[in-house]
Coordinates of C-alpha atoms in Angstrom, one line a residue:
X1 CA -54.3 -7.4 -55.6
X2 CA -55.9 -5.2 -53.2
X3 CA -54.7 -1.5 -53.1
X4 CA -53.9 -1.6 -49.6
X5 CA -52.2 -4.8 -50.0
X6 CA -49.8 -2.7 -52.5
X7 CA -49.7 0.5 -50.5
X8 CA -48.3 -1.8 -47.3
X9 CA -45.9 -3.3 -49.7
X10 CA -44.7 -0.1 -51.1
X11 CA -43.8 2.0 -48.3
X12 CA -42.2 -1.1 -46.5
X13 CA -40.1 -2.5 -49.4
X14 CA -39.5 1.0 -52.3
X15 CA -39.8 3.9 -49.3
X16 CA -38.9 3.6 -46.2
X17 CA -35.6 2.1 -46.8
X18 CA -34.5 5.1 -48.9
X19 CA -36.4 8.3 -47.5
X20 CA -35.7 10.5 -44.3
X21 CA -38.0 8.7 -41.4
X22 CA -39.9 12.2 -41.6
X23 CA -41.1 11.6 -45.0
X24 CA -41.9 8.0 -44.2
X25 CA -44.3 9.4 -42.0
X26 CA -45.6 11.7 -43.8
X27 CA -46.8 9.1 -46.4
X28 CA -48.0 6.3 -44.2
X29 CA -50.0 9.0 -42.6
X30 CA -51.8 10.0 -45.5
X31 CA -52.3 6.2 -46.1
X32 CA -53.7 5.4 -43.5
X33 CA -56.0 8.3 -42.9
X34 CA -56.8 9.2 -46.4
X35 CA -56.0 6.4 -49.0
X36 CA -56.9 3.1 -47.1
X37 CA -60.4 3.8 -45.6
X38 CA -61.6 5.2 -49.0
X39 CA -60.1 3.2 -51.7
X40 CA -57.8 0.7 -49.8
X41 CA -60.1 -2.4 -50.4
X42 CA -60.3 -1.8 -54.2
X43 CA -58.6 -4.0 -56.8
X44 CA -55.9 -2.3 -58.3
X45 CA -57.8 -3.0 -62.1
X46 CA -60.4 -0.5 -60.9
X47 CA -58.5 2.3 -60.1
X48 CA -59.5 4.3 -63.1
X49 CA -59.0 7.7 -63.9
X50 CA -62.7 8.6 -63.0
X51 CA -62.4 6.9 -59.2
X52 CA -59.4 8.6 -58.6
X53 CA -60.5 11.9 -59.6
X54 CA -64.1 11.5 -57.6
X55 CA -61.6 10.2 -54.6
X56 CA -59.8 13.5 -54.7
X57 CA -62.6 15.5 -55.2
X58 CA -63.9 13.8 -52.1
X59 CA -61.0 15.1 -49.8
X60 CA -61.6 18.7 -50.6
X61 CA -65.3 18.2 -50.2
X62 CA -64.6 17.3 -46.7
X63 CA -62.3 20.1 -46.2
X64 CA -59.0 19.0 -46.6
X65 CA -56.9 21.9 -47.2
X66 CA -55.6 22.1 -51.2
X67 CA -51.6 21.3 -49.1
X68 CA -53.5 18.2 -47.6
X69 CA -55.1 17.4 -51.1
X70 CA -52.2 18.0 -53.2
X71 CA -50.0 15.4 -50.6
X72 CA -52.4 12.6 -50.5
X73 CA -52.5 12.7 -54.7
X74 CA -48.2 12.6 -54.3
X75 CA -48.6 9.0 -52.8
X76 CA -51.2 8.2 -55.5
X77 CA -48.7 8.7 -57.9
X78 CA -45.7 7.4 -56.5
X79 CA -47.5 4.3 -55.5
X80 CA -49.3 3.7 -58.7
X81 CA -46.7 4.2 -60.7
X82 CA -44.1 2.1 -59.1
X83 CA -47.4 -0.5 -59.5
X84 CA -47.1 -0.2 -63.1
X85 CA -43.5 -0.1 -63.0
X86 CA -43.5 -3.7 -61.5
X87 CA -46.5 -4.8 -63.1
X88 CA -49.1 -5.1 -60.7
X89 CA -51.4 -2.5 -63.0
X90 CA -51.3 -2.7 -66.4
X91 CA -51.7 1.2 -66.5
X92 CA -52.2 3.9 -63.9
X93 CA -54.3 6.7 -64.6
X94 CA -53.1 9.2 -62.1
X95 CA -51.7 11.8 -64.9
X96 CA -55.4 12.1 -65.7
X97 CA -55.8 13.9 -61.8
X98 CA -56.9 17.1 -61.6
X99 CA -54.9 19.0 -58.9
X100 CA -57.3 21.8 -56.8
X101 CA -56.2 25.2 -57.3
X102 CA -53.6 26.6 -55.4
X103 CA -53.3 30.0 -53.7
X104 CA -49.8 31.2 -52.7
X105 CA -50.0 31.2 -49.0
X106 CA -49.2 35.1 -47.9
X107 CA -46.0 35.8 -45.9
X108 CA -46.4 37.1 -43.0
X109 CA -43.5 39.3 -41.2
X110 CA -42.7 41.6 -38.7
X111 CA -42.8 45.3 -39.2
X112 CA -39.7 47.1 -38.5
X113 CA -41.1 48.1 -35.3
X114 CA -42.1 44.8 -34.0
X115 CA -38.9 43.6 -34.7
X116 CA -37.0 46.4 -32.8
X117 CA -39.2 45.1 -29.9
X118 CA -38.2 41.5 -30.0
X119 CA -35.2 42.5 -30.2
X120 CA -35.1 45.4 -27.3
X121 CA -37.0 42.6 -25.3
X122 CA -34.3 39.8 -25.6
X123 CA -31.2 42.1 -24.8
X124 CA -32.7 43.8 -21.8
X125 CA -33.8 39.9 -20.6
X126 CA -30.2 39.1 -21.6
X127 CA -31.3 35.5 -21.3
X128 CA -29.2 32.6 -23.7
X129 CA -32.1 30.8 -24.2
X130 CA -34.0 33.8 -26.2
X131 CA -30.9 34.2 -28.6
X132 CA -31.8 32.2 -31.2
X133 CA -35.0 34.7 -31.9
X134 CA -32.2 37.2 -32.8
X135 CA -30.2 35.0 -34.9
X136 CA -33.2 33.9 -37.0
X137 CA -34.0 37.8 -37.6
X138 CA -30.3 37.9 -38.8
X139 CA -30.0 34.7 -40.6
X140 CA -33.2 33.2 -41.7
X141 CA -32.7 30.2 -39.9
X142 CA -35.4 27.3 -40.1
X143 CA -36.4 26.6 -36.3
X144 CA -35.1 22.8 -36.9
X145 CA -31.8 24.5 -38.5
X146 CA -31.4 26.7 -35.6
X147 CA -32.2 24.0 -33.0
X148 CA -29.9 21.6 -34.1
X149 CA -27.2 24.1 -34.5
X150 CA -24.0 23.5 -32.3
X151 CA -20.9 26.0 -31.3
X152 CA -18.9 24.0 -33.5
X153 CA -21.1 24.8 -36.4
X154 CA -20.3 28.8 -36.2
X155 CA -17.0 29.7 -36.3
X156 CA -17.2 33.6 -34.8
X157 CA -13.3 34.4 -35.8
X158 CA -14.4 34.4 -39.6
X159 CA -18.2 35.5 -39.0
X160 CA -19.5 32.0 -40.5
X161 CA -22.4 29.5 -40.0
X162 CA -22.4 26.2 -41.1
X163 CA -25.6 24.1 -41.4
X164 CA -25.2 21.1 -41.9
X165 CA -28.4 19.3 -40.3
X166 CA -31.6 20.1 -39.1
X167 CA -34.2 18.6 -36.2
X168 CA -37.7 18.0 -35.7
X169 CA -40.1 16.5 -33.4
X170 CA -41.3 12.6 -33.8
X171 CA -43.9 10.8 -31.3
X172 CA -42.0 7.7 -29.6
X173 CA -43.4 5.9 -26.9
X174 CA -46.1 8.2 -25.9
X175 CA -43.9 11.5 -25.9
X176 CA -42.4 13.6 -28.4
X177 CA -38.6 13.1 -29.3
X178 CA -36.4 15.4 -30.8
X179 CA -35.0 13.9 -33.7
X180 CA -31.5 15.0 -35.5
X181 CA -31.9 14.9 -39.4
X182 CA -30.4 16.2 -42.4
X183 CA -31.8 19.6 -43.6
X184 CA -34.8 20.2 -45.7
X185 CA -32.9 20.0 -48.9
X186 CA -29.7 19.7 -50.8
X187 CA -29.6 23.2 -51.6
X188 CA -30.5 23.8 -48.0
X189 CA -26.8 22.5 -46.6
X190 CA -25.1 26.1 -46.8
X191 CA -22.7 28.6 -45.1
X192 CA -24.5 31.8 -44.1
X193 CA -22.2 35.1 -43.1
X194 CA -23.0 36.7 -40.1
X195 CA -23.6 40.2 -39.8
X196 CA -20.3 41.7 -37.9
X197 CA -22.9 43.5 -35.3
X198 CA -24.0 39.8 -34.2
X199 CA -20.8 38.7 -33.7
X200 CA -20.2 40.2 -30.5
X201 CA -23.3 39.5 -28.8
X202 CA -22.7 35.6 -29.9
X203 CA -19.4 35.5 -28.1
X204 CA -21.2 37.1 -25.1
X205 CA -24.4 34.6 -25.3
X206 CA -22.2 31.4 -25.7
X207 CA -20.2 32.8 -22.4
X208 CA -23.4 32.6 -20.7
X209 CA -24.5 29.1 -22.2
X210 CA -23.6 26.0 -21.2
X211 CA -23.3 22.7 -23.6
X212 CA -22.3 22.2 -27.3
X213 CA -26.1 23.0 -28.7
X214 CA -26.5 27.0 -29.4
X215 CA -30.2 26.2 -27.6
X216 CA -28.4 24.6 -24.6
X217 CA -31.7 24.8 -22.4
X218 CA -33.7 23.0 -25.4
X219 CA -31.9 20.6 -26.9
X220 CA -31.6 17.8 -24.7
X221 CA -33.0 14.7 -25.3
X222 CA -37.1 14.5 -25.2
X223 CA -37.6 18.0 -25.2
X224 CA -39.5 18.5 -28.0
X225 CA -38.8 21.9 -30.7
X226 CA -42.4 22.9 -30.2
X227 CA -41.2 23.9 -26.6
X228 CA -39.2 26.8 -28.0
X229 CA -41.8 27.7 -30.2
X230 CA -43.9 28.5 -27.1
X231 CA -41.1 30.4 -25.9
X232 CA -41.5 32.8 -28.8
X233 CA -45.4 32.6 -28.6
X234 CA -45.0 34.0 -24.7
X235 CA -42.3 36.6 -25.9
X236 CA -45.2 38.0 -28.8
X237 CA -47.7 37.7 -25.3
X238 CA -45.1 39.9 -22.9
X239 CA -44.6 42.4 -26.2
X240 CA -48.5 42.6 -26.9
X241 CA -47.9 42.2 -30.5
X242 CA -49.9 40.2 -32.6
X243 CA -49.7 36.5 -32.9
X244 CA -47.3 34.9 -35.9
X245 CA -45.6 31.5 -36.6
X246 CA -41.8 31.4 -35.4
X247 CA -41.7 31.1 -39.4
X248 CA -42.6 34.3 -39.7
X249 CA -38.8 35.4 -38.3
X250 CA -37.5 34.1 -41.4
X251 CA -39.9 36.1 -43.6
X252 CA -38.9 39.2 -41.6
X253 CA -35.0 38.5 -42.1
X254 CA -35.6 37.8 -46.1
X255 CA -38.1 40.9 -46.4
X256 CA -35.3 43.4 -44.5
X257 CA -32.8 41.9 -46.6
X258 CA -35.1 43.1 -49.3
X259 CA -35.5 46.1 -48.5
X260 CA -31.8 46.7 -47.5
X261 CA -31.5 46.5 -50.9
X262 CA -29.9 42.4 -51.4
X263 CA -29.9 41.3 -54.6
X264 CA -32.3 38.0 -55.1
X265 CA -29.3 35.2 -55.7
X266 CA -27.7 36.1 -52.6
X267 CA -30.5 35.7 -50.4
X268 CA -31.9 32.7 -52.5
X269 CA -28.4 31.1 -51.2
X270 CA -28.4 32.4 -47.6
X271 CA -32.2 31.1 -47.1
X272 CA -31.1 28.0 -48.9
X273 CA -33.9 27.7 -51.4
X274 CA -33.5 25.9 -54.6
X275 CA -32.7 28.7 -56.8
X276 CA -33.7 32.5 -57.0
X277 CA -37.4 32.0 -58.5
X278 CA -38.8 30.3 -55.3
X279 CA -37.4 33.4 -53.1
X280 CA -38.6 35.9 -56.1
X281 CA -41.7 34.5 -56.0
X282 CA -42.3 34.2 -52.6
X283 CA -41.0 37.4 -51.2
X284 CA -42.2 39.9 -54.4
X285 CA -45.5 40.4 -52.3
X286 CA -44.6 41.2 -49.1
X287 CA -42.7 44.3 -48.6
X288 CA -45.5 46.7 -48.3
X289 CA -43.6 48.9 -45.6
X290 CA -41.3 49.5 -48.4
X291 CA -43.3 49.4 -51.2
X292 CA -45.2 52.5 -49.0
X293 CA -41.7 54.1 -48.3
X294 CA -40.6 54.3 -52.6
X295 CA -44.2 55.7 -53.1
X296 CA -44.4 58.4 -50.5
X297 CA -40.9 59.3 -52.3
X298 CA -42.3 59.4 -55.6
X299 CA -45.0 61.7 -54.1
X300 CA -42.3 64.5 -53.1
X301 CA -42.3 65.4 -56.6
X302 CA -45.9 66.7 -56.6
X303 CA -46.3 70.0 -55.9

């Protein structure tokens, strides 16, 4: 058999029945772009550990980012081991792959006096739509989080925010849909307490709003979440302050929470992450404002 023959028969029969459409896509992607037009038309017999490893080697060579690299070899090994599995290779050789090396991607946030900006900005607009900017600087909401959040999802008497699903954007019939999912991870289903100085202004915003959806204006049906990402890109524009992902709002609330002094399980749980080491590790590099702050302290005592 054919690899391709397999790879068509795996993510139609052992994937896409059991994975979140996203991921489906995510794999038949790298498939088709990747896989098939390389090593699709080999036999599975000649998938060795050598043509594997020159295969990956390849992908880098071309400039594939190590993320891009590092997906493409998931589906090798899922693929080829369900393969073996089911007998269709008498062995699979993709534990013999050597992985490129990985550099920690730096976290990028907003200095405290961005922030105050954004935040200056969006109360002086007093505009609903711009609220969820806020609330991701107080919660660390995920932009799919925070767009598929509803009214009934917050419950402002108690302070309390339950998410429960998430959103992103798909291509259907020549147009982006938004798509309602499950979030990121089992871990990531949580209830995050809101900061009594937000509460307030939430009662206020969803006065103003209109709908069930927090994002009233931006989660109807066809308007894709990148939208609202270009409505933060033109609030960075108006503000003159340098260009960052709408990611980057949830690295500013986990490095203020730092720096406010939160200990690294309760933030772990509020961002949703799988256990403390992934926020530890992510977020010990990136408090330089603070780091700058307990050293000009230290320096007091030299006289």
């Amino acid at each position: 058999m054919k690899y391709q023959e397999w790879l068509e028969k795996w993510l139609r029969y052992y994937v896409y029945p059991y994975v979140k459409e996203r991921t489906y896509q995510k794999y038949k992607s790298q498939t088709d772009l990747h896989i098939i037009p390389k090593i699709g038309e080999r036999d599975m017999a000649d998938l060795s550990a050598v043509v594997l490893q020159e295969f990956v080697v390849s992908l880098s060579e071309k400039g594939l980012s190590t993320n891009s690299v590092n997906g493409v070899i998931s589906v090798l090994k899922l693929s080829l081991k369900a393969a073996e599995k089911f007998n269709f290779v008498k062995k699979q050789y993709t534990g013999c792959i050597q992985r490129p090396k990985t550099r920690e991607k730096r976290v990028e946030s907003f200095s405290k006096i961005e922030q105050r900006k954004i935040e200056e900005y969006i109360f002086n607009k007093n505009k609903p739509k711009l609220m969820g900017i806020v609330l991701c600087l107080y919660t660390g909401l995920r932009i799919g989080e925070l767009m598929a959040l509803e009214w009934s999802d917050i419950d402002l008497q108690k302070g309390l925010i339950q998410i429960t699903k998430s959103c992103h954007d798909a291509w259907s019939n020549g147009a982006y849909m938004k798509v309602l999912d499950t979030p990121k991870t089992q871990s990531s289903e949580r209830i995050i307490p809101l900061p009594k100085q937000l509460i307030g202004r939430l009662k206020d915003w969803k006065k103003q709003g209109s709908g069930d959806y927090v994002i009233s204006g931006e989660c109807r049906q066809g308007t894709p979440v990148r939208s609202y990402q270009k409505t933060f890109e033109g609030v960075l524009k108006r503000l003159k302050i340098p260009h960052k992902g709408f990611h980057s709002l949830r690295h500013t609330f986990a490095t203020r929470a730092l720096e406010c002094g939160m200990d690294v399980k309760t933030l772990s749980e509020i961002l949703g992450h799988k256990n403390p080491m992934v926020t530890l590790k992510r977020y010990a590099h990136s408090m330089m404002e603070h780091k700058t702050e307990m050293m000009n302290r230290l320096g007091k005592l030299l006289q």
